[in-house]
């Protein structure tokens, strides 16, 4: 009998496709299939020719681009020299996650499906196109598609005699088990990311822990929004960047939330443990030290402030010993309960920690082994770099609006990364922030004669400050900036810097302060007023236009 094994590969930017891939993996295990779930770039693409059965789950990002963790796979798959029949032994299915309000809806899934077909693959089903815009979200498409998929797979690979599908009421084993170390075992100084001598440029798995040099509020104290200009020292890191590039920052949870989480789940923060995979072949989470403390796990790894997904409630329901709580959790994890879940979680932006508060009987029954199945890891956040190495060698600056807003919940919502960054004070202590750089989507013209029109309202001006600093250092003069904010006196970022460059003839500046007069004035009004200049730059100067929000 053919070996009953399935490979689930995902390309995920925000974690939704990964969450969906894990769901496919769980459903496969309930059908007694040997199953691996991996990011597309973590698997050796050349081995696809030996795989009998693969489900691809992929999101589409930006303007029809593949997510970061499938970019290498994407380049390999579209190589011209791949033979037409190279995947003729492969049965496959593609599940796409997208948003129909974008013009290139589910572009990656459609293109992947077509390419696998060209290479001789045999599709089990038409490509599934999950849509975020649907009232029930992508599940409206995914739920029935998965039912059809399992019918197809079980027809090809029937259940072995004497085995039945494991009921959803039965809890599958966790991905890892936590083995607590005896209290008196010797401590190794594990855990804190030490700045190491760089082997190569820092990346997600090996970030550079950059010393924060300054953290300065650049909006007036009376202004409703707190915006920071933050500077890091990157000397000796091996990091290089140019205008338009992006810095990725790995944030952490605040101590109060960590403490609350430990209290709710009756965890001892200073207990040390090692992780062991339940199934052979499962790799350990790369960013967790071994051994590790509970405190480190919750501070640096578990995203207790994210809005929980349907899978969270599904797993939580299986631990619940309280009938009322279990019924509610089962409703949230059912197809019919998705509207209810949306108004409980997504609309008010309720966090995982807050959801756990609402189910106290269930929460104190969560086995520690399941923490990594229940809660996703903290994702890095991207910021436009707001300075140039030509103007500030060995330094990097970012402009950060501290995210804080109200929903119907009594406590204001706070952005995890911006709130954490704003709380750090390099004048009081040695502050280090794990970061690395990614190439950005904006490329500025190399020819000094090409003028550049930049439209950057609010913190959208950040990448243009990097570009202007870079171009001024190279002696490029054709810089035209449209900047907008609410008040000249409260949130006019880099005012003195711009005014100096205008005086020196390096910059043409147009400003729109929307609230400084009766009628609101925005950057588009200034563009319209200066249409002759804009057209002149475009038509005879071949100007490049950039817009950042």
Coordinates of C-alpha atoms in Angstrom, one line a residue:
X1 CA 0.0 0.0 0.0
X2 CA 1.3 3.5 -0.9
X3 CA 2.8 5.4 2.0
X4 CA 0.2 7.7 3.5
X5 CA 2.2 10.9 3.8
X6 CA 1.3 14.5 3.1
X7 CA 3.5 17.6 2.9
X8 CA 1.9 21.0 3.6
X9 CA 3.9 24.0 2.4
X10 CA 3.0 27.6 3.2
X11 CA 3.9 31.1 2.1
X12 CA 2.8 33.5 4.8
X13 CA 3.4 37.2 5.5
X14 CA 1.2 37.9 8.6
X15 CA 0.7 34.4 9.9
X16 CA -2.8 33.7 8.4
X17 CA -1.6 31.2 5.8
X18 CA 0.7 29.5 8.3
X19 CA -2.3 29.2 10.7
X20 CA -4.3 27.7 7.9
X21 CA -1.5 25.3 6.9
X22 CA -1.3 24.1 10.6
X23 CA -5.1 23.5 10.4
X24 CA -4.6 21.3 7.3
X25 CA -1.8 19.5 9.2
X26 CA -4.1 18.8 12.2
X27 CA -6.9 17.5 10.0
X28 CA -4.3 15.2 8.2
X29 CA -3.2 13.8 11.5
X30 CA -6.8 13.1 12.4
X31 CA -6.9 10.9 9.3
X32 CA -3.7 9.1 10.3
X33 CA -1.6 10.6 7.6
X34 CA 2.1 11.3 8.3
X35 CA 2.3 15.1 7.8
X36 CA 4.9 17.8 7.8
X37 CA 4.0 21.5 7.8
X38 CA 6.8 23.8 6.6
X39 CA 7.4 27.3 5.2
X40 CA 8.1 27.0 1.4
X41 CA 11.6 28.5 1.8
X42 CA 12.5 26.0 4.5
X43 CA 11.9 22.9 2.3
X44 CA 14.4 21.7 -0.3
X45 CA 12.5 22.4 -3.6
X46 CA 14.5 19.9 -5.5
X47 CA 12.9 17.2 -3.3
X48 CA 9.4 18.0 -4.6
X49 CA 10.0 15.4 -7.3
X50 CA 10.0 12.7 -4.6
X51 CA 6.8 14.0 -2.9
X52 CA 3.6 12.1 -3.8
X53 CA 1.1 14.6 -2.1
X54 CA 1.5 18.3 -1.4
X55 CA -1.0 20.9 -0.3
X56 CA 0.3 24.5 -0.9
X57 CA -1.2 27.3 1.2
X58 CA -0.2 30.8 0.1
X59 CA -1.1 34.4 0.7
X60 CA -0.6 37.2 -1.8
X61 CA 1.0 40.4 -0.5
X62 CA 1.3 43.9 -1.9
X63 CA 0.7 44.1 -5.6
X64 CA 0.5 40.4 -6.3
X65 CA 3.9 39.5 -4.7
X66 CA 4.7 36.3 -2.9
X67 CA 5.3 36.4 0.9
X68 CA 8.9 36.7 2.1
X69 CA 9.1 33.1 3.2
X70 CA 8.4 31.7 -0.3
X71 CA 10.5 34.1 -2.4
X72 CA 13.4 31.6 -3.1
X73 CA 10.9 28.8 -3.9
X74 CA 9.1 31.2 -6.3
X75 CA 12.3 32.0 -8.1
X76 CA 13.3 28.4 -8.4
X77 CA 9.9 27.3 -9.6
X78 CA 9.8 29.8 -12.5
X79 CA 13.2 28.9 -13.8
X80 CA 13.0 28.5 -17.6
X81 CA 15.1 25.3 -17.6
X82 CA 12.8 23.1 -15.5
X83 CA 11.7 20.2 -17.6
X84 CA 7.9 20.1 -18.5
X85 CA 7.2 16.7 -16.8
X86 CA 9.3 17.1 -13.8
X87 CA 6.4 17.0 -11.3
X88 CA 4.3 14.3 -13.1
X89 CA 4.3 12.1 -9.9
X90 CA 2.9 14.9 -7.8
X91 CA -0.7 15.1 -6.6
X92 CA -1.3 18.6 -5.3
X93 CA -3.9 21.2 -4.2
X94 CA -3.4 25.0 -3.9
X95 CA -5.2 27.0 -1.3
X96 CA -4.9 30.8 -1.7
X97 CA -5.6 33.5 0.8
X98 CA -6.2 37.0 -0.5
X99 CA -8.4 40.1 -0.5
X100 CA -10.7 40.9 -3.4
X101 CA -10.4 44.7 -2.7
X102 CA -6.9 44.4 -4.3
X103 CA -6.6 44.3 -8.1
X104 CA -4.3 41.2 -8.0
X105 CA -6.6 39.1 -5.9
X106 CA -5.0 35.7 -5.0
X107 CA -2.5 36.2 -7.8
X108 CA 0.2 34.0 -6.2
X109 CA -2.1 31.0 -5.7
X110 CA -3.5 31.3 -9.3
X111 CA 0.0 31.5 -10.8
X112 CA 1.4 28.7 -8.6
X113 CA -1.5 26.4 -9.6
X114 CA -0.9 27.1 -13.3
X115 CA 2.9 26.6 -13.0
X116 CA 2.5 23.2 -11.2
X117 CA 0.2 22.2 -14.0
X118 CA 2.8 23.2 -16.6
X119 CA 5.4 21.1 -14.8
X120 CA 3.2 18.0 -15.0
X121 CA 1.6 18.1 -11.6
X122 CA -1.9 16.5 -11.1
X123 CA -4.4 18.9 -9.3
X124 CA -6.7 17.1 -6.9
X125 CA -9.1 20.1 -6.9
X126 CA -9.4 23.6 -8.5
X127 CA -7.5 26.3 -6.7
X128 CA -9.3 27.6 -3.6
X129 CA -9.5 31.4 -3.5
X130 CA -10.1 32.5 0.1
X131 CA -11.3 36.1 0.4
X132 CA -10.8 38.4 3.4
X133 CA -13.7 40.6 2.1
X134 CA -16.3 37.8 2.5
X135 CA -18.6 38.2 5.6
X136 CA -17.3 34.9 7.0
X137 CA -13.7 35.6 5.8
X138 CA -11.6 33.1 3.9
X139 CA -13.3 30.2 5.8
X140 CA -16.4 30.6 3.6
X141 CA -14.3 29.1 0.7
X142 CA -11.9 27.1 2.7
X143 CA -14.3 25.0 4.8
X144 CA -16.2 23.3 1.9
X145 CA -12.9 23.1 -0.1
X146 CA -11.2 21.1 2.7
X147 CA -14.2 18.7 2.9
X148 CA -13.8 18.0 -0.8
X149 CA -10.0 17.7 -0.4
X150 CA -10.2 15.0 2.3
X151 CA -12.7 13.0 0.2
X152 CA -10.2 13.0 -2.7
X153 CA -7.2 12.2 -0.5
X154 CA -9.0 9.3 1.4
X155 CA -10.1 7.9 -2.0
X156 CA -6.4 7.7 -3.0
X157 CA -5.1 6.8 0.5
X158 CA -7.9 4.9 2.4
X159 CA -7.7 4.7 6.1
X160 CA -5.7 1.5 7.2
X161 CA -8.0 -1.3 8.4
X162 CA -9.3 -0.9 11.9
X163 CA -8.5 2.9 12.1
X164 CA -11.1 5.6 12.1
X165 CA -10.9 9.4 11.7
X166 CA -10.0 10.9 15.1
X167 CA -12.9 12.9 16.4
X168 CA -12.6 16.7 16.8
X169 CA -13.4 16.2 20.5
X170 CA -10.1 14.3 21.0
X171 CA -7.1 16.6 21.6
X172 CA -4.1 15.8 19.3
X173 CA -0.7 15.6 21.1
X174 CA 1.2 19.0 21.3
X175 CA 4.0 19.8 18.9
X176 CA 6.5 20.0 21.7
X177 CA 6.6 18.9 25.3
X178 CA 8.1 21.2 28.0
X179 CA 10.4 19.4 30.4
X180 CA 11.0 21.5 33.5
X181 CA 14.5 21.4 34.9
X182 CA 15.0 20.8 38.6
X183 CA 15.2 24.2 40.5
X184 CA 18.8 23.5 41.5
X185 CA 20.2 22.6 38.1
X186 CA 23.1 24.8 37.1
X187 CA 22.3 27.9 35.1
X188 CA 23.9 28.5 31.8
X189 CA 23.6 32.2 30.7
X190 CA 21.1 31.3 28.0
X191 CA 18.3 33.4 26.8
X192 CA 19.4 37.0 26.3
X193 CA 20.5 37.6 22.7
X194 CA 24.1 38.6 23.1
X195 CA 25.6 40.8 20.4
X196 CA 27.9 38.4 18.6
X197 CA 30.7 39.1 16.1
X198 CA 28.7 39.2 12.8
X199 CA 29.3 36.2 10.6
X200 CA 27.2 37.7 7.8
X201 CA 24.7 40.5 7.6
X202 CA 22.1 40.2 10.4
X203 CA 18.8 38.5 9.5
X204 CA 15.6 37.3 11.2
X205 CA 17.4 34.2 12.7
X206 CA 20.5 36.2 13.7
X207 CA 19.4 39.8 14.5
X208 CA 21.8 42.5 15.6
X209 CA 21.0 43.8 19.1
X210 CA 21.6 47.5 18.4
X211 CA 22.2 49.9 21.2
X212 CA 19.5 52.6 21.2
X213 CA 21.3 56.0 21.2
X214 CA 18.3 58.4 21.6
X215 CA 14.5 58.3 21.8
X216 CA 13.1 61.8 21.2
X217 CA 9.5 62.9 21.0
X218 CA 9.1 65.1 17.9
X219 CA 5.4 66.1 18.3
X220 CA 4.4 68.9 20.7
X221 CA 3.4 67.6 24.2
X222 CA -0.1 69.0 23.6
X223 CA -0.5 67.0 20.3
X224 CA -2.8 64.0 20.4
X225 CA -0.2 61.7 18.8
X226 CA 3.2 60.7 20.3
X227 CA 5.7 60.4 17.5
X228 CA 9.4 59.4 18.2
X229 CA 12.6 59.9 16.3
X230 CA 14.7 56.9 17.5
X231 CA 18.4 56.4 16.7
X232 CA 20.4 53.2 16.9
X233 CA 24.1 52.6 16.8
X234 CA 24.9 50.0 14.2
X235 CA 28.7 50.2 14.3
X236 CA 30.3 46.8 13.7
X237 CA 27.0 45.1 12.8
X238 CA 27.8 44.5 9.1
X239 CA 24.5 46.3 8.3
X240 CA 24.3 48.5 5.2
X241 CA 21.2 50.2 3.7
X242 CA 20.2 52.8 1.2
X243 CA 17.2 55.1 0.9
X244 CA 13.9 53.2 0.7
X245 CA 15.1 50.2 2.7
X246 CA 13.3 48.9 5.7
X247 CA 14.4 47.9 9.2
X248 CA 12.7 44.9 10.8
X249 CA 12.4 45.1 14.6
X250 CA 11.6 42.2 16.9
X251 CA 9.4 43.6 19.7
X252 CA 8.6 42.1 23.1
X253 CA 5.6 42.0 25.5
X254 CA 5.4 44.5 28.4
X255 CA 6.2 43.2 31.9
X256 CA 2.6 43.8 33.2
X257 CA 1.1 41.6 30.5
X258 CA 3.7 38.9 31.1
X259 CA 3.0 38.9 34.8
X260 CA -0.8 38.7 34.2
X261 CA -0.4 35.8 31.8
X262 CA 1.7 33.9 34.3
X263 CA -0.9 34.5 37.0
X264 CA -3.8 33.4 34.8
X265 CA -2.1 30.2 33.8
X266 CA -0.5 29.6 37.2
X267 CA 3.0 29.6 35.6
X268 CA 6.2 30.2 37.5
X269 CA 8.1 32.8 35.5
X270 CA 11.6 31.7 36.6
X271 CA 11.1 28.0 36.0
X272 CA 13.5 26.7 33.3
X273 CA 12.6 24.1 30.8
X274 CA 13.8 22.4 27.6
X275 CA 11.6 21.7 24.6
X276 CA 11.3 18.3 23.0
X277 CA 9.5 17.7 19.7
X278 CA 6.7 15.1 20.0
X279 CA 7.3 13.8 16.4
X280 CA 10.8 12.9 15.1
X281 CA 11.8 15.3 12.4
X282 CA 10.1 18.4 13.9
X283 CA 12.7 21.1 14.3
X284 CA 12.8 23.3 17.4
X285 CA 11.6 26.9 17.2
X286 CA 14.8 28.7 16.0
X287 CA 14.5 31.8 18.1
X288 CA 14.1 30.1 21.5
X289 CA 17.2 29.3 23.5
X290 CA 17.6 25.9 25.1
X291 CA 17.1 25.7 28.1
X292 CA 14.7 28.7 28.4
X293 CA 12.7 30.3 31.2
X294 CA 8.9 30.7 31.2
X295 CA 9.5 34.5 31.5
X296 CA 11.7 34.5 28.3
X297 CA 9.2 32.4 26.4
X298 CA 6.3 34.8 27.2
X299 CA 8.3 38.0 26.9
X300 CA 10.1 37.4 23.7
X301 CA 8.2 34.7 21.9
X302 CA 4.5 34.2 22.5
X303 CA 2.3 36.9 20.9
X304 CA -0.2 37.3 23.8
X305 CA -1.3 40.8 22.5
X306 CA -2.4 39.6 19.0
X307 CA -6.0 39.2 18.1
X308 CA -6.7 35.4 18.5
X309 CA -7.8 33.4 15.4
X310 CA -10.4 30.7 15.1
X311 CA -7.8 27.9 15.7
X312 CA -7.1 29.4 19.2
X313 CA -10.7 28.9 20.3
X314 CA -10.8 25.4 18.8
X315 CA -7.8 24.2 20.8
X316 CA -9.0 26.1 23.9
X317 CA -12.4 24.3 23.7
X318 CA -10.6 21.0 24.0
X319 CA -9.1 21.9 27.4
X320 CA -12.3 23.3 28.8
X321 CA -13.9 21.6 31.8
X322 CA -16.5 24.3 32.3
X323 CA -19.7 23.6 30.2
X324 CA -20.7 27.2 29.7
X325 CA -17.2 28.2 28.6
X326 CA -16.8 25.2 26.4
X327 CA -20.1 25.9 24.5
X328 CA -19.0 29.4 23.8
X329 CA -15.5 28.3 22.6
X330 CA -17.1 25.7 20.4
X331 CA -19.4 28.3 18.9
X332 CA -16.4 30.5 18.1
X333 CA -14.5 27.7 16.4
X334 CA -17.5 26.6 14.3
X335 CA -18.2 27.7 10.7
X336 CA -21.6 29.2 11.9
X337 CA -20.0 31.1 14.7
X338 CA -17.6 33.2 12.6
X339 CA -19.7 36.4 12.6
X340 CA -20.0 36.2 16.3
X341 CA -16.2 35.6 16.6
X342 CA -15.6 38.6 14.4
X343 CA -17.6 40.9 16.6
X344 CA -16.0 39.5 19.8
X345 CA -12.4 39.6 18.6
X346 CA -11.6 41.4 15.4
X347 CA -13.9 44.4 15.5
X348 CA -12.9 45.5 19.0
X349 CA -9.3 44.2 18.5
X350 CA -9.5 42.0 21.6
X351 CA -6.1 40.5 22.5
X352 CA -5.3 36.9 23.3
X353 CA -4.6 37.9 26.9
X354 CA -8.0 39.5 27.2
X355 CA -9.7 36.5 25.7
X356 CA -8.1 34.3 28.3
X357 CA -9.4 36.6 31.0
X358 CA -12.9 35.9 29.7
X359 CA -12.6 32.1 30.0
X360 CA -10.9 31.8 33.5
X361 CA -11.9 28.1 34.2
X362 CA -10.5 27.0 30.8
X363 CA -7.4 29.2 31.0
X364 CA -6.2 27.7 34.3
X365 CA -6.6 24.2 32.7
X366 CA -4.3 24.9 29.7
X367 CA -1.4 22.5 29.9
X368 CA 2.0 24.3 29.4
X369 CA 2.9 21.8 26.7
X370 CA 0.3 23.3 24.4
X371 CA 1.4 27.0 24.7
X372 CA 3.3 26.9 21.5
X373 CA 0.4 25.3 19.6
X374 CA -2.1 27.8 21.1
X375 CA -0.3 31.1 20.7
X376 CA 1.7 32.2 17.6
X377 CA 5.2 33.8 17.9
X378 CA 5.7 37.5 17.9
X379 CA 6.2 38.7 14.4
X380 CA 8.8 41.4 13.6
X381 CA 7.5 44.8 12.6
X382 CA 8.8 46.8 9.6
X383 CA 9.8 50.5 9.7
X384 CA 11.0 52.8 6.9
X385 CA 14.6 53.9 7.6
X386 CA 14.5 57.7 8.0
X387 CA 18.2 58.5 7.7
X388 CA 21.1 57.9 5.2
X389 CA 24.4 56.3 6.0
X390 CA 26.1 59.1 4.0
X391 CA 24.7 61.7 6.4
X392 CA 24.9 59.5 9.6
X393 CA 27.5 56.8 9.2
X394 CA 27.2 53.9 11.7
X395 CA 23.8 55.2 12.8
X396 CA 20.2 54.4 11.8
X397 CA 17.1 56.5 12.5
X398 CA 13.4 55.6 12.4
X399 CA 10.3 57.8 12.8
X400 CA 7.7 55.9 14.9
X401 CA 4.1 56.9 15.5
X402 CA 3.0 55.3 18.8
X403 CA -0.1 53.3 18.0
X404 CA -2.9 54.0 20.5
X405 CA -6.7 54.0 19.7
X406 CA -10.1 53.4 21.2
X407 CA -12.6 50.6 20.4
X408 CA -15.7 49.7 22.4
X409 CA -13.4 48.0 25.0
X410 CA -12.7 50.2 28.0
X411 CA -8.9 49.9 27.7
X412 CA -7.3 51.7 24.7
X413 CA -5.6 49.5 22.1
X414 CA -1.8 49.8 21.9
X415 CA 0.6 48.8 19.2
X416 CA 2.9 46.2 20.6
X417 CA 6.2 47.4 18.9
X418 CA 5.6 51.2 19.0
X419 CA 4.6 51.1 22.6
X420 CA 7.6 49.0 23.6
X421 CA 10.0 51.3 21.7
X422 CA 8.5 54.4 23.2
X423 CA 8.9 53.0 26.7
X424 CA 12.7 52.5 26.3
X425 CA 14.9 55.2 27.7
X426 CA 18.6 55.0 26.7
X427 CA 19.5 57.8 29.1
X428 CA 18.6 55.6 32.1
X429 CA 20.0 52.2 31.0
X430 CA 21.8 50.4 28.3
X431 CA 19.0 49.6 25.8
X432 CA 19.3 47.1 23.0
X433 CA 16.9 46.3 20.2
X434 CA 17.1 43.2 18.0
X435 CA 16.9 44.3 14.3
X436 CA 18.0 43.6 10.7
X437 CA 17.5 45.3 7.4
X438 CA 15.4 44.3 4.4
X439 CA 15.6 45.8 0.8
X440 CA 12.7 48.1 0.3
X441 CA 10.4 48.5 -2.7
X442 CA 11.5 52.1 -3.5
X443 CA 14.5 52.7 -5.7
X444 CA 15.7 56.2 -6.3
X445 CA 17.3 57.3 -9.6
X446 CA 21.0 57.0 -9.9
X447 CA 21.2 59.8 -12.6
X448 CA 21.7 63.1 -10.7
X449 CA 19.9 65.0 -13.5
X450 CA 16.6 63.1 -12.8
X451 CA 14.3 65.1 -10.6
X452 CA 12.4 63.4 -7.8
X453 CA 8.8 64.3 -6.6
X454 CA 8.1 62.9 -3.1
X455 CA 4.7 63.0 -1.5
X456 CA 5.0 62.0 2.2
X457 CA 2.2 63.2 4.6
X458 CA 2.8 62.4 8.3
X459 CA 5.3 59.7 9.2
X460 CA 5.1 58.8 5.5
X461 CA 7.9 61.3 5.1
X462 CA 10.4 58.9 6.8
X463 CA 11.8 57.2 3.6
X464 CA 12.0 60.6 1.9
X465 CA 14.2 62.0 4.6
X466 CA 16.6 59.1 4.0
X467 CA 16.4 59.8 0.2
X468 CA 16.9 63.5 0.5
X469 CA 19.9 63.1 2.9
X470 CA 21.4 60.6 0.5
X471 CA 20.8 62.7 -2.6
X472 CA 22.1 65.9 -1.0
X473 CA 25.3 64.1 0.1
X474 CA 25.7 63.1 -3.6
X475 CA 25.0 66.7 -4.7
X476 CA 21.7 65.8 -6.4
X477 CA 19.6 69.0 -6.5
X478 CA 16.2 68.1 -8.1
X479 CA 14.3 67.2 -4.9
X480 CA 10.7 68.2 -4.6
X481 CA 8.8 67.3 -1.4
X482 CA 5.1 67.6 -0.6
X483 CA 4.6 67.3 3.1
X484 CA 1.3 67.4 5.1
X485 CA 0.4 67.3 8.7
X486 CA -2.3 68.8 11.0
X487 CA -0.5 71.8 12.6
X488 CA 2.7 73.6 11.7
X489 CA 3.5 74.1 15.4
X490 CA 2.7 70.5 16.5
X491 CA 3.7 67.8 14.0
X492 CA 5.8 69.4 11.3
X493 CA 8.6 66.7 11.3
X494 CA 12.1 67.8 10.4
X495 CA 11.0 71.4 9.9
X496 CA 14.4 73.1 10.5
X497 CA 16.2 70.5 8.4
X498 CA 13.9 71.1 5.4
X499 CA 14.1 74.9 5.7
X500 CA 17.9 74.7 5.7
X501 CA 17.9 72.6 2.5
X502 CA 15.5 75.0 0.9
X503 CA 17.9 77.9 1.7
X504 CA 20.8 76.0 0.2
X505 CA 18.8 75.3 -2.9
X506 CA 18.7 71.5 -2.5
X507 CA 15.0 71.2 -1.9
X508 CA 11.7 72.6 -3.2
X509 CA 9.2 72.2 -0.3
X510 CA 5.3 72.4 -0.3
X511 CA 3.5 72.0 3.0
X512 CA -0.2 71.5 3.8
X513 CA -1.2 72.0 7.4
X514 CA -4.8 70.6 7.3
X515 CA -6.1 72.1 10.6
X516 CA -4.4 75.5 10.7
X517 CA -7.2 77.2 8.9
X518 CA -11.0 76.9 8.5
X519 CA -11.1 74.8 5.4
X520 CA -8.9 71.6 5.5
X521 CA -5.9 71.7 3.1
X522 CA -4.2 68.4 2.2
X523 CA -1.1 67.5 0.0
X524 CA -3.4 66.9 -3.0
X525 CA -4.5 70.5 -2.9
X526 CA -0.9 71.7 -3.0
X527 CA -0.1 69.3 -5.9
X528 CA -3.1 70.8 -7.8
X529 CA -2.0 74.4 -7.0
X530 CA 1.5 73.6 -8.3
X531 CA 0.3 71.5 -11.3
X532 CA 2.4 73.5 -13.8
X533 CA 5.6 72.8 -11.9
X534 CA 4.7 69.1 -11.4
X535 CA 3.9 68.7 -15.1
X536 CA 7.1 70.5 -16.1
X537 CA 9.1 68.1 -14.0
X538 CA 7.3 65.1 -15.4
X539 CA 7.1 66.0 -19.1
X540 CA 10.6 67.6 -19.7
X541 CA 12.5 66.4 -16.6
X542 CA 11.4 62.7 -16.6
X543 CA 10.8 63.0 -12.9
X544 CA 10.2 60.0 -10.7
X545 CA 7.2 60.2 -8.4
X546 CA 7.1 58.5 -5.0
X547 CA 4.2 58.3 -2.5
X548 CA 4.4 57.0 1.1
X549 CA 1.6 57.0 3.6

